[in-house]
Coordinates of C-alpha atoms and ligand atoms in Angstrom, one line a residue:
M52 CA -18.1 -14.3 4.7
N53 CA -21.1 -12.6 3.0
I54 CA -21.4 -9.6 5.1
E55 CA -23.8 -7.2 3.4
R56 CA -21.8 -4.6 1.5
D57 CA -24.5 -3.3 -0.8
N58 CA -24.9 -0.2 1.3
I59 CA -21.2 0.6 0.5
F60 CA -20.7 -0.2 -3.1
R61 CA -22.8 0.9 -6.0
E62 CA -23.2 -0.9 -9.4
D63 CA -20.4 1.1 -11.0
H64 CA -18.1 0.1 -8.1
Q65 CA -19.0 -3.6 -8.7
L66 CA -18.3 -3.3 -12.4
L67 CA -14.9 -1.9 -11.7
R68 CA -14.3 -4.7 -9.2
E69 CA -15.0 -7.3 -12.0
T70 CA -12.6 -5.5 -14.3
A71 CA -9.9 -5.4 -11.6
R72 CA -10.4 -9.1 -10.7
R73 CA -10.1 -10.1 -14.3
F74 CA -7.1 -8.0 -14.9
F75 CA -5.2 -9.2 -11.8
E76 CA -6.0 -12.8 -12.5
Q77 CA -5.5 -12.9 -16.3
E78 CA -2.8 -10.2 -16.8
C79 CA -0.8 -10.3 -13.6
M80 CA -0.9 -13.7 -12.0
P81 CA 0.7 -15.4 -15.1
K82 CA 3.6 -12.9 -14.8
Q83 CA 4.3 -13.3 -11.1
A84 CA 7.1 -15.9 -11.5
Q85 CA 8.8 -13.7 -14.1
W86 CA 8.5 -10.6 -11.9
D87 CA 9.8 -12.5 -8.9
E88 CA 12.9 -13.5 -10.9
E89 CA 13.5 -10.1 -12.3
G90 CA 12.9 -8.3 -9.0
K91 CA 10.4 -5.9 -10.5
S92 CA 7.2 -5.7 -12.5
D93 CA 7.3 -4.8 -16.2
R94 CA 6.2 -1.4 -17.6
E95 CA 3.9 -3.0 -20.1
T96 CA 1.7 -4.2 -17.2
W97 CA 1.5 -0.6 -15.9
L98 CA 0.4 0.6 -19.4
R99 CA -2.2 -2.1 -19.5
A100 CA -3.4 -1.3 -16.0
G101 CA -3.7 2.4 -17.1
A102 CA -5.7 1.5 -20.2
A103 CA -8.0 -0.7 -18.1
G104 CA -8.8 2.2 -15.8
L105 CA -7.1 0.6 -12.8
L106 CA -4.6 3.4 -12.1
C107 CA -5.5 6.6 -10.3
A108 CA -9.2 5.7 -10.0
S109 CA -10.0 8.8 -7.9
V110 CA -8.1 11.3 -10.0
P111 CA -10.5 13.7 -11.9
E112 CA -11.2 12.7 -15.5
E113 CA -9.8 16.0 -16.8
Y114 CA -6.3 14.8 -15.8
G115 CA -6.8 11.4 -17.2
G116 CA -8.0 9.6 -14.1
G117 CA -11.1 7.5 -13.4
G118 CA -13.0 10.4 -11.8
G119 CA -14.2 8.0 -9.1
D120 CA -14.6 8.2 -5.4
F121 CA -12.9 6.2 -2.6
G122 CA -15.3 3.3 -3.3
H123 CA -13.6 2.8 -6.7
V124 CA -10.2 2.9 -5.0
A125 CA -11.4 0.3 -2.5
V126 CA -12.6 -2.3 -5.0
I127 CA -9.2 -2.1 -6.8
V128 CA -7.2 -2.4 -3.6
E129 CA -9.4 -5.4 -2.5
E130 CA -9.1 -7.2 -5.7
F131 CA -5.3 -6.7 -5.8
S132 CA -5.1 -8.2 -2.3
R133 CA -7.5 -11.1 -3.1
S134 CA -5.5 -12.0 -6.2
G135 CA -2.3 -12.7 -4.2
I136 CA -0.1 -10.9 -6.7
S137 CA 2.8 -8.8 -5.5
G138 CA 5.2 -6.5 -7.3
P139 CA 3.7 -3.5 -9.0
G140 CA 3.2 -0.8 -6.4
F141 CA -0.1 0.3 -7.8
G142 CA -1.3 1.4 -4.3
V143 CA 1.6 3.7 -3.7
H144 CA 1.2 5.1 -7.2
S145 CA -2.6 5.6 -7.3
D146 CA -3.6 5.9 -3.6
V147 CA -0.6 7.5 -1.9
V148 CA 1.2 9.9 -4.3
A149 CA -1.6 10.8 -6.8
P150 CA -3.9 12.1 -4.0
Y151 CA -1.2 14.6 -2.8
I152 CA -0.9 16.0 -6.4
V153 CA -4.7 16.2 -6.8
R154 CA -5.1 18.0 -3.4
L155 CA -2.0 20.2 -3.4
G156 CA -0.9 20.6 -7.0
T157 CA -1.2 23.7 -9.0
E158 CA -3.1 23.4 -12.3
Q159 CA 0.3 23.4 -14.1
Q160 CA 1.6 20.6 -11.8
K161 CA -1.5 18.5 -12.3
R162 CA -1.3 18.8 -16.1
A163 CA 2.4 18.0 -16.0
W164 CA 2.3 14.9 -13.9
L165 CA -1.1 13.3 -13.6
P166 CA -2.1 12.3 -17.2
D167 CA 1.1 10.2 -17.7
A168 CA 0.6 8.6 -14.3
C169 CA -3.0 7.7 -14.9
A170 CA -2.0 6.1 -18.2
G171 CA 0.8 4.1 -16.6
R172 CA 3.4 5.9 -18.8
K173 CA 5.1 7.3 -15.6
I174 CA 5.3 5.6 -12.3
F175 CA 5.2 7.4 -8.9
A176 CA 7.1 6.6 -5.7
M177 CA 6.9 8.2 -2.2
A178 CA 10.2 8.9 -0.5
M179 CA 9.8 9.6 3.2
T180 CA 11.9 7.0 5.0
E181 CA 15.7 7.5 5.4
P182 CA 18.4 5.2 6.8
G183 CA 18.4 7.3 10.0
A184 CA 14.7 8.2 10.2
G185 CA 11.6 6.0 9.7
S186 CA 9.0 6.3 12.4
D187 CA 10.5 9.6 13.5
L188 CA 9.8 11.5 10.3
Q189 CA 10.5 14.8 11.9
S190 CA 14.2 13.8 12.1
I191 CA 14.7 13.3 8.4
R192 CA 17.9 14.9 7.0
A193 CA 17.4 15.2 3.3
R194 CA 17.4 18.9 2.7
A195 CA 16.3 21.2 -0.1
T196 CA 18.0 24.6 -0.2
L197 CA 16.8 27.5 -2.3
D198 CA 19.3 28.7 -4.8
G199 CA 18.0 31.3 -7.2
D200 CA 14.8 29.9 -8.8
D201 CA 15.8 26.3 -8.0
Y202 CA 15.9 24.1 -4.9
V203 CA 18.9 21.9 -4.5
I204 CA 18.1 18.5 -2.9
S205 CA 20.7 16.3 -1.1
G206 CA 20.1 13.2 1.0
S207 CA 19.2 9.6 0.8
K208 CA 16.0 7.6 1.1
T209 CA 15.5 3.9 1.7
F210 CA 12.8 1.2 1.5
I211 CA 11.2 3.0 -1.3
T212 CA 8.4 1.1 -3.1
N213 CA 8.6 1.4 -6.9
G214 CA 12.1 2.7 -6.3
L215 CA 13.6 1.1 -9.4
N216 CA 10.7 1.8 -11.8
A217 CA 9.8 5.3 -10.6
D218 CA 9.9 8.3 -12.9
L219 CA 8.4 10.8 -10.5
I220 CA 9.3 10.7 -6.9
L221 CA 7.5 12.6 -4.1
V222 CA 10.5 13.5 -1.9
V223 CA 10.1 14.7 1.7
C224 CA 12.8 17.2 2.6
K225 CA 13.8 19.7 5.2
T226 CA 13.6 23.3 4.1
D227 CA 14.3 24.6 7.6
L228 CA 16.7 22.4 9.5
A229 CA 16.0 24.1 12.8
A230 CA 12.2 23.9 12.7
G231 CA 11.6 20.1 13.2
A232 CA 8.2 19.1 11.8
K233 CA 7.5 22.7 10.8
G234 CA 10.5 22.7 8.5
I235 CA 9.4 19.9 6.1
S236 CA 8.4 20.4 2.5
L237 CA 7.4 18.1 -0.4
F238 CA 9.0 18.1 -3.8
V239 CA 8.3 16.1 -7.0
V240 CA 11.6 15.0 -8.5
E241 CA 11.9 13.6 -12.0
S242 CA 14.2 10.6 -12.1
D243 CA 16.2 12.0 -15.1
R244 CA 17.5 14.9 -13.1
A245 CA 21.3 15.2 -12.7
G246 CA 22.5 14.0 -9.4
F247 CA 19.7 11.5 -8.8
R248 CA 20.8 7.8 -8.5
R249 CA 19.0 4.6 -7.6
G250 CA 20.8 2.3 -5.2
R251 CA 20.5 -1.4 -5.0
K252 CA 17.3 -3.3 -5.0
L253 CA 16.8 -4.4 -1.4
H254 CA 16.4 -8.1 -0.7
K255 CA 13.3 -8.5 1.4
V256 CA 11.9 -11.4 3.2
G257 CA 8.9 -11.4 0.9
Q258 CA 7.5 -9.6 -2.1
P259 CA 10.5 -10.4 -4.3
A260 CA 8.9 -8.6 -7.3
A261 CA 8.3 -5.3 -5.4
D262 CA 11.1 -3.0 -6.4
T263 CA 11.9 -1.6 -3.0
A264 CA 15.1 0.4 -3.3
E265 CA 17.4 3.0 -1.9
L266 CA 17.4 6.4 -3.6
F267 CA 20.2 9.0 -3.5
F268 CA 20.0 12.7 -4.2
D269 CA 23.3 14.4 -4.7
E270 CA 22.7 18.1 -5.2
V271 CA 19.7 17.5 -7.5
R272 CA 18.5 20.8 -8.9
V273 CA 14.7 21.2 -9.4
P274 CA 12.8 24.3 -10.3
A275 CA 10.9 25.9 -7.4
E276 CA 7.7 24.9 -9.3
N277 CA 8.4 21.3 -8.3
M278 CA 7.5 22.1 -4.7
L279 CA 4.1 20.7 -3.8
G280 CA 2.0 22.9 -1.6
E281 CA 3.5 25.5 0.6
E282 CA 7.0 25.6 2.0
N283 CA 7.3 24.1 5.5
Q284 CA 3.8 22.6 5.4
G285 CA 4.9 19.1 4.3
F286 CA 4.4 17.4 7.7
T287 CA 0.9 18.7 8.1
Y288 CA 0.1 17.5 4.6
M289 CA 1.4 14.1 5.4
M290 CA -0.6 13.8 8.6
Q291 CA -3.7 14.7 6.6
E292 CA -3.1 12.0 4.0
L293 CA -2.0 9.2 6.4
A294 CA -5.5 8.2 7.5
Q295 CA -6.5 7.3 4.0
E296 CA -3.2 5.4 3.4
R297 CA -3.7 3.4 6.5
L298 CA -7.3 2.6 5.5
V299 CA -6.0 1.3 2.2
I300 CA -3.6 -1.1 4.1
A301 CA -6.6 -2.2 6.3
L302 CA -8.8 -2.9 3.3
G303 CA -6.1 -5.1 1.8
A304 CA -5.5 -6.9 5.1
A305 CA -9.2 -7.6 5.7
V306 CA -9.6 -9.2 2.2
K307 CA -6.4 -11.1 2.6
L308 CA -7.6 -12.7 5.8
E309 CA -10.9 -13.7 4.2
T310 CA -9.3 -15.1 1.1
L311 CA -6.7 -17.1 3.0
L312 CA -9.4 -18.5 5.2
E313 CA -11.4 -19.8 2.2
Q314 CA -8.3 -21.3 0.6
T315 CA -7.2 -22.9 3.9
L316 CA -10.6 -24.4 4.5
E317 CA -10.6 -26.0 1.1
Y318 CA -7.1 -27.4 1.7
L319 CA -7.9 -28.8 5.2
K320 CA -11.1 -30.5 4.1
Q321 CA -9.2 -32.7 1.6
R322 CA -5.9 -33.3 3.4
P323 CA -6.0 -36.8 4.8
A324 CA -4.5 -37.8 8.2
F325 CA -5.2 -40.7 10.6
G326 CA -8.1 -42.0 8.5
K327 CA -10.0 -38.7 8.3
T328 CA -9.1 -35.1 7.2
I329 CA -7.2 -32.4 9.1
W330 CA -10.5 -30.5 9.2
D331 CA -12.0 -33.2 11.3
F332 CA -9.7 -32.6 14.3
Q333 CA -11.4 -30.5 16.9
N334 CA -8.3 -28.4 17.3
T335 CA -8.5 -27.5 13.6
R336 CA -12.2 -26.6 13.8
F337 CA -11.7 -24.5 16.9
K338 CA -8.8 -22.6 15.3
I339 CA -10.7 -22.0 12.1
A340 CA -13.7 -20.9 14.1
D341 CA -11.5 -18.3 15.9
I342 CA -10.1 -17.1 12.6
K343 CA -13.6 -16.8 11.1
A344 CA -14.6 -14.6 14.1
Q345 CA -11.4 -12.5 13.6
A346 CA -12.1 -12.1 9.9
L347 CA -15.7 -11.0 10.6
A348 CA -14.6 -8.6 13.3
T349 CA -12.0 -7.2 11.0
R350 CA -14.4 -6.8 8.1
T351 CA -17.0 -5.1 10.3
L352 CA -14.5 -2.6 11.6
V353 CA -12.8 -1.9 8.3
D354 CA -16.2 -1.4 6.5
H355 CA -17.3 0.9 9.3
Y356 CA -14.3 3.1 8.7
L357 CA -14.7 2.8 4.9
R358 CA -18.2 4.2 5.2
A359 CA -16.8 7.0 7.4
H360 CA -14.1 7.8 4.8
L361 CA -16.7 7.8 2.0
Q362 CA -18.4 10.6 4.0
R363 CA -14.9 12.3 4.5
K364 CA -15.2 11.7 8.3
L365 CA -12.3 9.4 8.9
T366 CA -10.0 10.8 11.6
R367 CA -6.2 10.1 12.0
E368 CA -6.9 8.0 15.1
E369 CA -9.5 5.9 13.2
G370 CA -7.1 5.4 10.3
A371 CA -4.6 4.1 12.9
V372 CA -7.2 1.8 14.6
A373 CA -8.1 0.4 11.2
K374 CA -4.5 -0.3 10.3
L375 CA -3.5 -1.7 13.7
F376 CA -6.5 -4.0 14.2
S377 CA -6.6 -5.4 10.6
T378 CA -2.9 -6.1 10.2
E379 CA -2.6 -7.7 13.7
S380 CA -5.7 -9.8 13.1
M381 CA -4.6 -10.8 9.7
W382 CA -1.1 -11.7 11.0
K383 CA -2.4 -13.9 13.8
G384 CA -4.7 -15.7 11.3
I385 CA -1.9 -16.2 8.8
D386 CA 0.4 -17.7 11.5
D387 CA -2.3 -20.1 12.7
M388 CA -3.2 -21.2 9.1
V389 CA 0.5 -21.8 8.3
Q390 CA 0.5 -24.2 11.2
L391 CA -2.6 -26.0 10.1
H392 CA -1.0 -26.6 6.6
G393 CA 1.9 -28.4 8.2
G394 CA 5.0 -28.4 5.9
Y395 CA 3.0 -27.2 2.9
G396 CA 2.4 -24.0 4.8
Y397 CA 6.1 -23.4 4.5
M398 CA 6.2 -24.0 0.7
L399 CA 6.0 -20.9 -1.4
E400 CA 3.7 -22.4 -4.0
Y401 CA 0.9 -22.4 -1.4
P402 CA -0.9 -19.0 -1.0
I403 CA -0.6 -19.2 2.8
A404 CA 3.2 -19.4 2.7
R405 CA 3.3 -16.6 0.2
A406 CA 1.1 -14.5 2.4
F407 CA 3.4 -15.3 5.4
V408 CA 6.4 -13.7 3.7
D409 CA 4.6 -11.0 1.7
W410 CA 2.3 -9.6 4.4
R411 CA 4.6 -9.6 7.5
A412 CA 5.7 -6.1 6.5
A413 CA 2.1 -4.7 6.8
R414 CA 2.7 -4.4 10.6
I415 CA 5.7 -2.2 9.9
Y416 CA 5.0 -0.1 6.8
G417 CA 2.5 2.8 6.7
G418 CA 3.7 3.5 10.2
A419 CA 4.8 0.7 12.5
N420 CA 1.9 -0.7 14.6
E421 CA 3.5 0.6 17.8
V422 CA 3.3 4.1 16.3
M423 CA -0.4 3.4 15.6
R424 CA -0.9 2.5 19.3
D425 CA 0.9 5.6 20.4
L426 CA -1.3 7.7 18.1
I427 CA -4.5 6.1 19.5
A428 CA -3.3 6.3 23.1
R429 CA -2.5 10.0 22.8
K430 CA -6.2 10.7 22.3
L431 CA -7.4 8.7 25.3
Ligands
FAD139 C1 8.1 -3.5 2.3 C2 8.2 -2.0 2.7 C3 7.9 -1.0 1.9 C4 8.0 0.3 2.2 N1 7.7 1.3 1.3 C5 8.0 2.6 1.7 C6 7.8 3.7 0.7 O1 7.3 3.5 -0.4 N2 8.2 4.9 1.1 C7 8.7 5.2 2.3 O2 9.0 6.4 2.6 N3 8.9 4.3 3.2 C8 8.6 3.0 2.9 N4 8.8 2.0 3.9 C9 9.4 2.3 5.2 C10 8.4 2.2 6.3 O3 7.5 3.2 6.3 C11 9.3 2.2 7.6 O4 10.0 1.0 7.6 C12 8.5 2.3 8.9 O5 7.9 3.6 8.9 C13 9.3 2.1 10.1 O6 10.5 2.9 10.1 P1 11.9 2.2 10.3 O7 12.0 1.0 9.5 O8 13.0 3.2 10.2 O9 11.9 1.7 11.8 P2 12.2 2.5 13.2 O10 11.7 3.9 13.1 O11 13.7 2.3 13.4 O12 11.4 1.7 14.2 C14 11.8 0.4 14.6 C15 10.7 -0.2 15.5 O13 10.7 0.6 16.7 C16 9.4 0.6 17.3 N5 9.0 2.0 17.4 C17 9.3 3.1 16.6 N6 8.7 4.2 17.0 C18 8.0 3.9 18.2 C19 7.2 4.6 19.1 N7 6.9 5.9 18.9 N8 6.7 3.9 20.1 C20 7.0 2.6 20.3 N9 7.7 1.9 19.5 C21 8.2 2.5 18.4 C22 8.5 -0.1 16.3 O14 8.4 -1.5 16.8 C23 9.3 -0.1 15.0 O15 8.9 -1.2 14.2 C24 8.6 0.6 3.5 C25 8.9 -0.4 4.4 C26 8.8 -1.7 4.0 C27 9.2 -2.8 4.9

């Protein structure tokens, strides 16, 4: 693809990129089959990722993090996506939950939760979605009620990434049932609290090693100090963080499309049919030319927003545009490349088939793409 990216990434970013690439290829890829079978990643890998500086790259060093900027986050996200591994929810851990604690946590909260997370000793999960409320977050029903010095949390969450492995869960609750979005607060709940229970591991179409699970909270008592930020401000906090979360998805999607295009080209140029190769058919060349154009457009758009975010200028709508465009573009490319592979495109040992099942969800999670369109349209 070779779009000039030197004006985005510095040498320290590129060094971290090499570390990440080596780690995902050498320490994770060989474990993929085992993780798929067990339905989750192993904790040893989390510890190793922590030791390699690949967790919580943007958390300040004084709390055990990498002390980096969003460029460091981006290179890790890109290399994770390029490698094709799936399972450990490093993104949710490092790039979704940790930033909330850095931004909203008190000194005591940061010292209590971040060093273990940066080292991979404790794993984070983000619990927003409920069986009855996904896109419509204002309608969640999990509630936290003040009782003396504690809050008592009751409710259930579903589709939670890292759900089986998580030690510290950022739980979105209602603290004022009558106030809609203005009655939402955030709590960190330790998984060893009485009344907390993990449900079954959910059987997804793809990503078999990602431990997506249901979580149940039955009168779980947490001290008031476990509330993150101010009471009833949770929805505002989430809206502020969502732009970055969506850019992270977009970064992964852009690289995925580029990588699959390279792998598909290699396959097509050696696959024989009718005395030539599949690549030689005009239909193939035209389809691939379209995908190349899509990949370039996606890269250009995503890098544009990456630059904006490095200058802290990314807006909610721009985060939505990045997520919408990149995941739709990637998905169209994947579907076309499955077709060009023929039956092999349906066999899971081929990266394109694996991407077909693993990445379909990107148009749904992080906010369904229809919600992205709604967000964008509201500003027009
Ligand atoms: C693999 C995976 C991992 C996930 N990880 C997490 C996690 O770690 N933590 C977490 O909290 N959640 C997680 N989720 C949940 C995810 O965020 C939700 O699935 C998503 O927000 C959609 O919510 P829903 O599934 O309840 O769909 P619904 O809200 O029921 O929506 C269904 C469909 O209706 C349409 N729709 C919804 N709203 C609108 C609208 N305003 N305008 C037009 N159309 C609309 C869309 O097509 C949407 O896909 C994960 C989901 C998946 C699949």
